[in-house]
Short mmCIF file of C-alpha atoms in Angstrom, two decimals:
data_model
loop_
_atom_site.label_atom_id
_atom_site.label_comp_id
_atom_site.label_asym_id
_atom_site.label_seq_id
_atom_site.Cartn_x
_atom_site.Cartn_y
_atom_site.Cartn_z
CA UNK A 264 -4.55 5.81 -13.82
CA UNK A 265 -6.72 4.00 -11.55
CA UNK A 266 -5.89 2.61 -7.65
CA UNK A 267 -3.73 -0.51 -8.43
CA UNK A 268 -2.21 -0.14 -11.44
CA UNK A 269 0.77 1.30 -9.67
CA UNK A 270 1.90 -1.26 -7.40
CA UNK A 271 4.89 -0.06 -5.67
CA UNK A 272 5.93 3.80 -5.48
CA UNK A 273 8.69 4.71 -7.93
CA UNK A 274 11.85 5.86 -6.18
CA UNK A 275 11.40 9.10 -6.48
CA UNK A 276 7.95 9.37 -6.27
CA UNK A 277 6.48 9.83 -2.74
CA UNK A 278 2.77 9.92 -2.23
CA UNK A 279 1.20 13.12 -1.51
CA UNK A 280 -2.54 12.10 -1.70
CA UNK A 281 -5.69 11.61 -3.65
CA UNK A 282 -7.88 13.30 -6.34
CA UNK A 283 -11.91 11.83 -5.64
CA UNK A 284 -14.16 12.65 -7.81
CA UNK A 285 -17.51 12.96 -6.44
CA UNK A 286 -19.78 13.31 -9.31
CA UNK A 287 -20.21 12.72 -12.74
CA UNK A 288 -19.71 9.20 -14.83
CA UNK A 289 -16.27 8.68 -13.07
CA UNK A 290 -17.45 9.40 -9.53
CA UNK A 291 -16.23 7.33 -6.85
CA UNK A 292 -13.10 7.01 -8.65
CA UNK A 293 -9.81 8.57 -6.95
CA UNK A 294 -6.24 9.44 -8.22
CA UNK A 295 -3.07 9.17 -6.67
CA UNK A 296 -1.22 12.72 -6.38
CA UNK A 297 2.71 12.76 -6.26
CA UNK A 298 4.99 15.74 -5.75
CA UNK A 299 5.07 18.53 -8.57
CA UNK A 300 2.32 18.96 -10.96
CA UNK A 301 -0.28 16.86 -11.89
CA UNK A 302 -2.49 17.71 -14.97
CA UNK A 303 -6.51 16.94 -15.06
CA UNK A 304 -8.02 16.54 -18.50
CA UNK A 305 -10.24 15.10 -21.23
CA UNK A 306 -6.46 14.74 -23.36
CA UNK A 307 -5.23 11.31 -23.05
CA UNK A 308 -1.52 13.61 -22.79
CA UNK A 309 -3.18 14.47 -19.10
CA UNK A 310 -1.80 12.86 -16.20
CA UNK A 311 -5.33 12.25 -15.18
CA UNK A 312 -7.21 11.05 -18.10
CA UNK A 313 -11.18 12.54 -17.45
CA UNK A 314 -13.39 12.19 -20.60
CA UNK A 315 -16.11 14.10 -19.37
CA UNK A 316 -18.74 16.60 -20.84
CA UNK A 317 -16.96 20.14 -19.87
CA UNK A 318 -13.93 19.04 -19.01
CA UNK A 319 -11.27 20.54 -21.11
CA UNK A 320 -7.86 18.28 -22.63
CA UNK A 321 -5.79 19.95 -20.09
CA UNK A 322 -8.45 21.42 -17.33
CA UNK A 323 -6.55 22.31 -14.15
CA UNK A 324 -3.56 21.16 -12.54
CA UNK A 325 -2.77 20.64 -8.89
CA UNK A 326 1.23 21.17 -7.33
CA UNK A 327 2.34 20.09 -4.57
CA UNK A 328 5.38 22.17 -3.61
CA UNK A 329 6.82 23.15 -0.43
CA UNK A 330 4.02 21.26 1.83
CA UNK A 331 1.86 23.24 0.11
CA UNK A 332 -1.20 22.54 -2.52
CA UNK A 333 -1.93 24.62 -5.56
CA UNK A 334 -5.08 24.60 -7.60
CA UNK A 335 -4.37 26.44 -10.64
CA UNK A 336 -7.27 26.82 -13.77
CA UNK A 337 -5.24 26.18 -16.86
CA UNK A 338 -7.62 28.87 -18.91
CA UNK A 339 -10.61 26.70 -19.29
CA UNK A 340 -13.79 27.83 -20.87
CA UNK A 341 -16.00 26.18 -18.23
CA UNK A 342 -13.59 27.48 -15.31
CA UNK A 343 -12.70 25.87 -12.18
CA UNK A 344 -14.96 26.94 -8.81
CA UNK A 345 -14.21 26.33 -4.75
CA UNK A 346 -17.72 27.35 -2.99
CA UNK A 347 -19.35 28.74 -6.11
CA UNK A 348 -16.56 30.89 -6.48
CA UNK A 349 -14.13 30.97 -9.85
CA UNK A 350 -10.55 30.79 -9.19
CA UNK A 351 -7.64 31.00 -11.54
CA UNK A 352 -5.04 30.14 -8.56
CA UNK A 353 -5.59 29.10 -5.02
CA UNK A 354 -3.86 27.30 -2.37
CA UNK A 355 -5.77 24.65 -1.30
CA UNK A 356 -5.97 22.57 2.25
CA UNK A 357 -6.99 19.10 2.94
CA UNK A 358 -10.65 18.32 2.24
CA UNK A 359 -11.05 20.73 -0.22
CA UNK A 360 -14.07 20.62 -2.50
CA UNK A 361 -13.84 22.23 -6.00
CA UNK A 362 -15.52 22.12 -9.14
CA UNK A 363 -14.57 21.59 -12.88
CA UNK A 364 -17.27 22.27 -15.62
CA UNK A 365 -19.96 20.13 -13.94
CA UNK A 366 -17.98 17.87 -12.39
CA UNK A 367 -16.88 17.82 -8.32
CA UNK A 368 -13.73 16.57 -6.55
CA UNK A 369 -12.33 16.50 -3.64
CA UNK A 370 -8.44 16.49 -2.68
CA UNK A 371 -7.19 14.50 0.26
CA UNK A 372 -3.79 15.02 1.34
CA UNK A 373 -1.72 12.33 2.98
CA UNK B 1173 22.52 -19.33 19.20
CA UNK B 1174 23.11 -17.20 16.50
CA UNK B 1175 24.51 -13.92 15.91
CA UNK B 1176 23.00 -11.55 13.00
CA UNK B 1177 25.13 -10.53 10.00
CA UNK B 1178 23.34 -6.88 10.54
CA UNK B 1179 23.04 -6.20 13.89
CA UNK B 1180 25.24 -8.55 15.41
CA UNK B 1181 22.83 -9.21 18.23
CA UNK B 1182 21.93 -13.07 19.64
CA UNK B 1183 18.47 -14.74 18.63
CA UNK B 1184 17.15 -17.60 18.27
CA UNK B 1185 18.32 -20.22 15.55
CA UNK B 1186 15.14 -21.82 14.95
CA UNK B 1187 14.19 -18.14 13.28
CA UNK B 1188 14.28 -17.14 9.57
CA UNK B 1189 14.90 -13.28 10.18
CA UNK B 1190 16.69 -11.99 13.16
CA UNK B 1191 14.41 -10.67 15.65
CA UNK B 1192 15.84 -7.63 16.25
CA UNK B 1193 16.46 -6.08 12.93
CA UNK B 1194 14.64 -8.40 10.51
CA UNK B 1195 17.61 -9.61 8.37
CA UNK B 1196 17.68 -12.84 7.38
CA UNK B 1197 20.09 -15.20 9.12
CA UNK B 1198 19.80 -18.15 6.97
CA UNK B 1199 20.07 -18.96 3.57
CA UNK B 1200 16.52 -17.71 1.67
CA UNK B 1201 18.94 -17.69 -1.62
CA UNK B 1202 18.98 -13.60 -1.89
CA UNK B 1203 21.78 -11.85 -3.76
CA UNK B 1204 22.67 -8.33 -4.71
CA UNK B 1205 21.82 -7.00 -8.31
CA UNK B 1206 24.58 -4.55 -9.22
CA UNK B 1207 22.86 -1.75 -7.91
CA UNK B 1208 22.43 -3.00 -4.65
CA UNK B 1209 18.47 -3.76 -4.29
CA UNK B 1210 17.80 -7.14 -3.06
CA UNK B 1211 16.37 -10.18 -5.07
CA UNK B 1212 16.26 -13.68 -5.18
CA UNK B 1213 18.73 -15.71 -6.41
CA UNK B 1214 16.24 -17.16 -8.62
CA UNK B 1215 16.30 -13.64 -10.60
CA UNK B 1216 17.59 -13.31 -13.75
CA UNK B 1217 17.26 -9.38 -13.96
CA UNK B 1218 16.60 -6.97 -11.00
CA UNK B 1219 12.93 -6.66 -11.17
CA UNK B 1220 13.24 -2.79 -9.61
CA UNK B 1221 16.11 -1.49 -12.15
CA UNK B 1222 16.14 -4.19 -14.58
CA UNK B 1223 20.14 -4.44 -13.94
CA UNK B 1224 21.80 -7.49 -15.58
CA UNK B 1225 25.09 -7.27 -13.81
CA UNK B 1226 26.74 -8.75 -10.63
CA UNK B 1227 23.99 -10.80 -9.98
CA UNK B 1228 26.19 -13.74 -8.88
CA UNK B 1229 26.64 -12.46 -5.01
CA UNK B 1230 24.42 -14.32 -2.72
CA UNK B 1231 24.31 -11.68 0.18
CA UNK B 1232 23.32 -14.15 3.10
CA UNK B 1233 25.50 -16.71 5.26
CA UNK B 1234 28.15 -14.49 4.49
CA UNK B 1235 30.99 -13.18 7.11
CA UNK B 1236 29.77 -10.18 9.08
CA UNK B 1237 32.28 -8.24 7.73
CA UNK B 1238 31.38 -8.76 3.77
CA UNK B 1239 27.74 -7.91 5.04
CA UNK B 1240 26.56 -5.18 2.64
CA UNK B 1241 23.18 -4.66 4.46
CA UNK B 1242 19.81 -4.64 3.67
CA UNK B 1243 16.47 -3.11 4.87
CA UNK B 1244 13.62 -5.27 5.93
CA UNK B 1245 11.51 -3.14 3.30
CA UNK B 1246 13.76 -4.39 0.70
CA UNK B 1247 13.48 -7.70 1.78
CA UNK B 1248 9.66 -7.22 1.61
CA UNK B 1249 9.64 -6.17 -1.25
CA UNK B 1250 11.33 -8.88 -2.62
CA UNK B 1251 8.91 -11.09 -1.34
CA UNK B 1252 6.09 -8.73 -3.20
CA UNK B 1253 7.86 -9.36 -6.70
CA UNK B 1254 7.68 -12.96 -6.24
CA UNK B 1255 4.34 -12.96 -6.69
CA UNK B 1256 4.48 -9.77 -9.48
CA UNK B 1257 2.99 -11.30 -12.98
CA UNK B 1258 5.35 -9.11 -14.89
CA UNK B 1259 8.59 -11.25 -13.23
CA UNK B 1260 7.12 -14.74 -13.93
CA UNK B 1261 8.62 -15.01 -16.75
CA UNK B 1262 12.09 -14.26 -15.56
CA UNK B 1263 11.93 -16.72 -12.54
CA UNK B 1264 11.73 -20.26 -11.53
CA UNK B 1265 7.43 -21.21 -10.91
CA UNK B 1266 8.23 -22.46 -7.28
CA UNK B 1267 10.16 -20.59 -4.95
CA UNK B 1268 10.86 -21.69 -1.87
CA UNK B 1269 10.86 -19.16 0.84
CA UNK B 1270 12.56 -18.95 4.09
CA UNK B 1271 13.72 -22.57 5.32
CA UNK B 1272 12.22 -24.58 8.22
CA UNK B 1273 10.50 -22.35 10.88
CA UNK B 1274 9.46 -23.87 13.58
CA UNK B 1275 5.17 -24.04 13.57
CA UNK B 1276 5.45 -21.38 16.85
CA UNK B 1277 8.91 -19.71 17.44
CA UNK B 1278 9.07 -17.29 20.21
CA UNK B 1279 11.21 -14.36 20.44
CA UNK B 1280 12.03 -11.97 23.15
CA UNK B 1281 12.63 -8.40 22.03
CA UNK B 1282 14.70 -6.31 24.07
CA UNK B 1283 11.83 -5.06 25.58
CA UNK B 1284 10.73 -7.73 27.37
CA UNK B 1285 7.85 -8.57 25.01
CA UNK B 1286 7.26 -11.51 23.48
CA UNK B 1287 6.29 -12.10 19.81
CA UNK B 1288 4.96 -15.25 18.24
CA UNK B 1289 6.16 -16.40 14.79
CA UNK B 1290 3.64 -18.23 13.09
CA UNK B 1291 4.10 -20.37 9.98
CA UNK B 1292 1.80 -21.57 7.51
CA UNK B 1293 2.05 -23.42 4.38
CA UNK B 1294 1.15 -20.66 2.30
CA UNK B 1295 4.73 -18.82 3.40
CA UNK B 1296 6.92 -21.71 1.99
CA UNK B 1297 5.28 -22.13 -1.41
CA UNK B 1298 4.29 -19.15 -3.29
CA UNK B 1299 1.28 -19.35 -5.69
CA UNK B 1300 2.44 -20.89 -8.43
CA UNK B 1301 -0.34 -20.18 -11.56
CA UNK B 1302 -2.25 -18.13 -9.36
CA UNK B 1303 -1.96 -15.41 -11.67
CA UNK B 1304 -4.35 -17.78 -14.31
CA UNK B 1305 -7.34 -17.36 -12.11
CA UNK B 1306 -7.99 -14.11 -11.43
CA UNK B 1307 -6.21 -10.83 -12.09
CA UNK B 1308 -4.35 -10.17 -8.88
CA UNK B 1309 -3.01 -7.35 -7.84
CA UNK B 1310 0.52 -7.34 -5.31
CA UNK B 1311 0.53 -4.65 -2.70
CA UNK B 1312 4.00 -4.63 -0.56
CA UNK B 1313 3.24 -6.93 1.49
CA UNK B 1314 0.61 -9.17 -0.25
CA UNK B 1315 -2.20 -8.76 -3.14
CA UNK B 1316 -5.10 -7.82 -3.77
CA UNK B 1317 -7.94 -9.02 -6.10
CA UNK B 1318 -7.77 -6.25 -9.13
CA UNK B 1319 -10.79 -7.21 -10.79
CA UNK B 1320 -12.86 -7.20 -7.91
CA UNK B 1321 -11.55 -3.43 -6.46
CA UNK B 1322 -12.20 -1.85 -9.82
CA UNK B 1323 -15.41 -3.36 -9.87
CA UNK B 1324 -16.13 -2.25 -5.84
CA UNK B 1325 -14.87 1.36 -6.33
CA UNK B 1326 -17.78 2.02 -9.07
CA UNK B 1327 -20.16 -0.28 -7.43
CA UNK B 1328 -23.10 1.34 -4.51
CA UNK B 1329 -21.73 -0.70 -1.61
CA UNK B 1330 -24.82 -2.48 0.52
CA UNK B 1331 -24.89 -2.92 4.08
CA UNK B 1332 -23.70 -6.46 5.15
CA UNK B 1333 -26.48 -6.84 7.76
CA UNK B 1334 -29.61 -4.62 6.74
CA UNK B 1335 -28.84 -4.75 2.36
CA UNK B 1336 -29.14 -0.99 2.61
CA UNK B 1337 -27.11 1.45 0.48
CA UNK B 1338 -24.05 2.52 2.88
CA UNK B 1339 -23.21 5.95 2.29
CA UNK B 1340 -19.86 6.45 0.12
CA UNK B 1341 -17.14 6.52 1.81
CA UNK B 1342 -13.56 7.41 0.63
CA UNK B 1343 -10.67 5.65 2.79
CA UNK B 1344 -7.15 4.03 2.17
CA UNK B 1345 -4.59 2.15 4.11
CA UNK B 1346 -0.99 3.32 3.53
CA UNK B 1347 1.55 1.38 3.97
CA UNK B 1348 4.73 3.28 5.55
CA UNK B 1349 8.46 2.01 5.62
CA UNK B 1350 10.08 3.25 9.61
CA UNK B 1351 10.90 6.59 8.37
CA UNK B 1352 6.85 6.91 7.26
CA UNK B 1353 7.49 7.24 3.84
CA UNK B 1354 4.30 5.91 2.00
CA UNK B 1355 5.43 3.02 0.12
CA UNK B 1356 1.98 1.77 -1.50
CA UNK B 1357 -1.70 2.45 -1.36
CA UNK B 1358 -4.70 0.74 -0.62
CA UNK B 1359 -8.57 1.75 -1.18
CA UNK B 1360 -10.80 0.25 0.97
CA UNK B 1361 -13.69 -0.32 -1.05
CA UNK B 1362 -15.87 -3.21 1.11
CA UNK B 1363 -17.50 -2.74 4.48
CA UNK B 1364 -15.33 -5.09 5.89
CA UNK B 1365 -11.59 -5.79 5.03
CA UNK B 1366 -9.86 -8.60 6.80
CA UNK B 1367 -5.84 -8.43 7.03
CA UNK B 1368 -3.83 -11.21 7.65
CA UNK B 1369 -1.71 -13.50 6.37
CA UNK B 1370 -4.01 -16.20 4.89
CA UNK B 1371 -5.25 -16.04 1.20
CA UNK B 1372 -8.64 -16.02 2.76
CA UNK B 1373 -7.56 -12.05 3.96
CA UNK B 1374 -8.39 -9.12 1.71
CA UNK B 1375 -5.38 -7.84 2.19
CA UNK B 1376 -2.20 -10.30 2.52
CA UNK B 1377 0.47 -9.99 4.30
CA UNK B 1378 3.57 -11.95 4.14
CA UNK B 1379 4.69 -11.25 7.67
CA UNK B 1380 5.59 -13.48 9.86
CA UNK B 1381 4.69 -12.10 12.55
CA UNK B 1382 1.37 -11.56 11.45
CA UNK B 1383 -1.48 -13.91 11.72
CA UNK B 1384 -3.70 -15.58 9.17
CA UNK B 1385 -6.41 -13.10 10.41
CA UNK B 1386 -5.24 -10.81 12.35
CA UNK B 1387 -7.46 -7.98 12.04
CA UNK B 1388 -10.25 -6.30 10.14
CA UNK B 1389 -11.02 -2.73 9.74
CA UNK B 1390 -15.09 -1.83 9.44
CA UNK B 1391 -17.77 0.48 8.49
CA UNK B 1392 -20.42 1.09 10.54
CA UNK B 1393 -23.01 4.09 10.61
CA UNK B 1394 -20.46 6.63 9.12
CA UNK B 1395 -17.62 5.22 10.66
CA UNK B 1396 -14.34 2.80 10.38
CA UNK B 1397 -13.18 0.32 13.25
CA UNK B 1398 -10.59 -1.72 13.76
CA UNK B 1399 -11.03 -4.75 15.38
CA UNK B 1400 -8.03 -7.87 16.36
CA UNK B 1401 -9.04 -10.99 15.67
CA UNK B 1402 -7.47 -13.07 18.65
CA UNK B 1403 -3.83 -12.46 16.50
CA UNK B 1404 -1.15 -13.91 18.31
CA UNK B 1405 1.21 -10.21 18.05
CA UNK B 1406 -2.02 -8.20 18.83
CA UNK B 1407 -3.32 -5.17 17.10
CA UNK B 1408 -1.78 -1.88 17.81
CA UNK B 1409 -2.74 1.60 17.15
CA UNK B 1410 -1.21 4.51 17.55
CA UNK B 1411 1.08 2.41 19.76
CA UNK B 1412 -1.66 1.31 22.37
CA UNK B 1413 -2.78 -2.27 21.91
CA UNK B 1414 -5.99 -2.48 20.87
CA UNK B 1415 -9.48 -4.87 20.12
CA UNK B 1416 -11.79 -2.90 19.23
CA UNK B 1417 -11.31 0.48 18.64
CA UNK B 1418 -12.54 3.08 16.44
CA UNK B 1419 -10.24 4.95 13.52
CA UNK B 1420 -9.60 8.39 12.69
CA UNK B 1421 -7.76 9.97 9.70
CA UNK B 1422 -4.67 9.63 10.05
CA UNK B 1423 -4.07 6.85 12.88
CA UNK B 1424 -1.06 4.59 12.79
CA UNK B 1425 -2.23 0.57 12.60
CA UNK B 1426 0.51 -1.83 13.37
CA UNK B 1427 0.66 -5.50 12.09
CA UNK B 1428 3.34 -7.76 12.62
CA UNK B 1429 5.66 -5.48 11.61
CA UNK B 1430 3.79 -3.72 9.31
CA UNK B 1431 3.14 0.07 10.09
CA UNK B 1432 -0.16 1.37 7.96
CA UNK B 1433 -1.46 4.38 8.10
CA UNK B 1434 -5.14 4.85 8.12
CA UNK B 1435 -6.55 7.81 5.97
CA UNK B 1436 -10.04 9.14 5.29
CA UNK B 1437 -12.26 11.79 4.18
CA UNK B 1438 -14.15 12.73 7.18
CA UNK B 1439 -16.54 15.37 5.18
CA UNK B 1440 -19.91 13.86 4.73
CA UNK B 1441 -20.78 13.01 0.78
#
């Protein structure tokens, strides 16, 4: 899913914000993020399709729920990091940098 | 003068939309599919639910009382699927849109303030075989060129002036209905993006009440401006009129009637 193939929002879909990767083959690319869960991974069954090195099919998954963000490590070998640090499930504010394998992001809320 | 099937209020006759609310006043040939969004009566199927049905009720020059309303963002985005290479096929190649307007119609809000409705040719005709030429890509309120964004959002962007690498920079416009629900997305991916109404803009809008230029947002040492190009409705942000002003994550951009909402990432990469 790149930045324009989505047109118009669905109905029920209301943007929440943006996935940017910063590094890695893909970097400079970003994601749109919509309410619930939205699953990172080398799988094409992802909702974000990343064939990276490292990356796992289904890597990590971010929720918005409640006005809040979730970063959650969905048992990956390589492990998901914010400042070095590995996390299995953290809430997560705007501007947040994290790491997947060797790859960094950054999620901007609208 | 006439009265709007909406609101109810006076405006000008010379005007497509009523000035107050936005509905249209004459007839633009819109109908109802039979789940209420808003097409053209050029439709075959509703190009948001794909309903078949009750397609047959044209919804304006009708008595105020069989008005079944409308929002202007429907209306918009009616105007967006004209242009939408997926309906093509289910439409007639020319439409026409909104009857004569007058080259400069002015309108007097409520408020006191005056707002200038420009026309141009490229409002009455819309593209037909523009698709052939490039893949385009419709936003709400006007396209943008696909081929050229995916390209851009890979791509090391160079300073215009100097040919130097500019730093990366991660920013979108978001386009908001009144309530500021996000509707649709933008990435700004060049140093300089021009808005208006012309095909010469980056980003198109069919307002209106916007001009053919009417503004353009750019990057400069590590940070976004917006700028008015002599528009006729001015520039506003966060409600202030502006010329030249600089953006933050976050600020509200109004044009024509268009309310965008300007988001970065303000870390440095």
């Amino acid at each position: 899913m790149n930045i324009n193939d989505q047109t118009v929002f669905e109905d029920e879909k209301e943007l929440k914000g943006w996935l940017v990767v910063l590094s890695g083959e893909w970097q400079g690319r970003d994601y749109r993020l919509f309410p619930g869960k939205t699953i990172l991974g080398s799988s094409h069954y992802a909702h974000i399709y990343l064939p990276e090195t490292g990356i796992e099919p289904f890597h990590f998954s971010i929720r918005f729920e409640n006005e809040e963000v979730w970063l959650t490590d969905l048992d990956s070998d390589a492990g998901l990091f914010i400042d070095e640090k590995k996390i299995h499930r953290e809430k997560i504010v705007d501007e947040t940098l994290f790491k997947a394998a060797d790859v960094e992001f950054l999620i901007k809320i609208l | 003068m006439e009265i709007c099937a909406n609101c109810f209020k006076k405006s000008l006759p010379a005007s497509p939309f009523c000035a107050y609310c936005g509905y249209p006043k004459i007839d633009i040939g819109l109908k109802r599919c039979g789940k209420g969004h808003i097409i053209y009566e050029t439709y075959k199927n509703c190009p948001f639910c794909h309903h078949l049905e009750n397609l047959g009720k044209t919804l304006v020059n009708q008595p105020a009382g069989e008005n079944t309303g409308g929002t202007r963002t429907e209306i918009l985005n009616v105007a967006t699927n004209i242009m939408n290479p997926h309906n093509m096929d289910q439409q007639t190649k020319e439409i026409t849109k909104p009857g004569p307007i007058d080259d400069k119609t002015v309108f007097e809000t409520g408020t006191g303030d005056k707002t200038v409705c420009e026309s141009d040719t490229h409002d009455k005709t819309v593209l037909e075989g523009e698709t052939d030429d490039k893949t385009r890509v419709e936003t709400l309120t006007g396209y943008l060129d696909k081929t050229v964004m995916e390209d851009e959002a890979d791509k090391t962007i160079l300073d215009e002036g100097t040919g130097e690498p500019l730093p990366p920079f991660f920013a979108w416009l978001v386009y908001v209905d009144e309530a500021g629900k996000p509707l649709q997305d933008i990435r700004l991916t060049r140093q300089k993006t021009v808005i208006g109404k012309s095909a010469d803009a980056d980003i198109r809008l069919n307002d209106p009440f916007a001009s053919n230029l009417h503004a353009v947002i750019h990057f400069e040492g590590g940070k976004f401006f917006i700028s008015d190009l002599g528009s006729r409705n001015n520039t506003w942000l966060n409600e202030k009129k502006i010329m030249n002003e600089e953006l933050q994550d976050g600020d509200k951009i109004r044009v024509g009637h268009q309310n965008i909402i300007f988001k970065r990432v303000r870390r440095n990469l």
